[in-house]
Amino acid sequence: MPRGIKKAELPSKPCAACGRPFTWRKKWARDWENVKVCSDRCRAALKQKKT
């Protein structure tokens, strides 16, 4: 009997910086609503764009 959830069944949303979809990670379980970017690179690009 398989355990867990398949990656295709996890929630996803588009990245605010690059626009590509990214999927839920266990690391973001408590804060999924506030996660806006898919990576540190996109976070830096978004910060650069705002200033």
PDB file of C-alpha atoms in Angstrom:
ATOM      1  CA  MET A   1       0.000   0.000   0.000  1.00  0.00           C
ATOM      2  CA  PRO A   2       1.596   3.345  -1.059  1.00  0.00           C
ATOM      3  CA  ARG A   3       1.967   6.111   1.483  1.00  0.00           C
ATOM      4  CA  GLY A   4       1.715   9.865   1.084  1.00  0.00           C
ATOM      5  CA  ILE A   5       0.471  12.025  -1.744  1.00  0.00           C
ATOM      6  CA  LYS A   6       1.661  12.054  -5.333  1.00  0.00           C
ATOM      7  CA  LYS A   7       3.443  15.217  -6.443  1.00  0.00           C
ATOM      8  CA  ALA A   8       0.837  15.826  -9.153  1.00  0.00           C
ATOM      9  CA  GLU A   9      -1.850  16.065  -6.458  1.00  0.00           C
ATOM     10  CA  LEU A  10      -0.070  18.754  -4.401  1.00  0.00           C
ATOM     11  CA  PRO A  11      -1.293  22.363  -4.632  1.00  0.00           C
ATOM     12  CA  SER A  12       0.628  24.770  -6.826  1.00  0.00           C
ATOM     13  CA  LYS A  13       0.594  28.461  -7.701  1.00  0.00           C
ATOM     14  CA  PRO A  14       2.510  30.805 -10.034  1.00  0.00           C
ATOM     15  CA  CYS A  15       5.699  32.525  -8.926  1.00  0.00           C
ATOM     16  CA  ALA A  16       5.360  36.303  -8.476  1.00  0.00           C
ATOM     17  CA  ALA A  17       8.757  36.920 -10.101  1.00  0.00           C
ATOM     18  CA  CYS A  18       9.079  34.474 -13.004  1.00  0.00           C
ATOM     19  CA  GLY A  19       5.475  33.360 -13.474  1.00  0.00           C
ATOM     20  CA  ARG A  20       6.259  29.646 -13.567  1.00  0.00           C
ATOM     21  CA  PRO A  21       4.140  27.343 -11.414  1.00  0.00           C
ATOM     22  CA  PHE A  22       5.703  25.869  -8.275  1.00  0.00           C
ATOM     23  CA  THR A  23       4.321  23.172  -6.027  1.00  0.00           C
ATOM     24  CA  TRP A  24       3.784  22.947  -2.311  1.00  0.00           C
ATOM     25  CA  ARG A  25       6.706  21.799  -0.149  1.00  0.00           C
ATOM     26  CA  LYS A  26       6.562  20.432   3.367  1.00  0.00           C
ATOM     27  CA  LYS A  27       8.937  23.245   4.356  1.00  0.00           C
ATOM     28  CA  TRP A  28       6.161  25.733   3.455  1.00  0.00           C
ATOM     29  CA  ALA A  29       3.338  23.838   5.223  1.00  0.00           C
ATOM     30  CA  ARG A  30       2.721  26.450   7.936  1.00  0.00           C
ATOM     31  CA  ASP A  31       3.120  29.478   5.665  1.00  0.00           C
ATOM     32  CA  TRP A  32       1.810  28.386   2.219  1.00  0.00           C
ATOM     33  CA  GLU A  33      -0.543  31.390   1.873  1.00  0.00           C
ATOM     34  CA  ASN A  34       2.358  33.836   2.278  1.00  0.00           C
ATOM     35  CA  VAL A  35       4.831  32.085  -0.057  1.00  0.00           C
ATOM     36  CA  LYS A  36       5.040  34.211  -3.223  1.00  0.00           C
ATOM     37  CA  VAL A  37       8.228  33.103  -5.008  1.00  0.00           C
ATOM     38  CA  CYS A  38       9.630  29.735  -6.037  1.00  0.00           C
ATOM     39  CA  SER A  39      13.302  30.252  -5.129  1.00  0.00           C
ATOM     40  CA  ASP A  40      15.883  32.512  -3.532  1.00  0.00           C
ATOM     41  CA  ARG A  41      16.869  33.699  -7.010  1.00  0.00           C
ATOM     42  CA  CYS A  42      13.301  34.850  -7.721  1.00  0.00           C
ATOM     43  CA  ARG A  43      13.061  36.469  -4.288  1.00  0.00           C
ATOM     44  CA  ALA A  44      16.206  38.508  -5.054  1.00  0.00           C
ATOM     45  CA  ALA A  45      14.893  39.422  -8.517  1.00  0.00           C
ATOM     46  CA  LEU A  46      11.581  40.580  -7.054  1.00  0.00           C
ATOM     47  CA  LYS A  47      13.375  42.628  -4.401  1.00  0.00           C
ATOM     48  CA  GLN A  48      15.608  44.158  -7.126  1.00  0.00           C
ATOM     49  CA  LYS A  49      12.553  45.009  -9.230  1.00  0.00           C
ATOM     50  CA  LYS A  50      10.826  46.830  -6.348  1.00  0.00           C
ATOM     51  CA  THR A  51      13.808  49.132  -5.680  1.00  0.00           C
TER      52      THR A  51
END
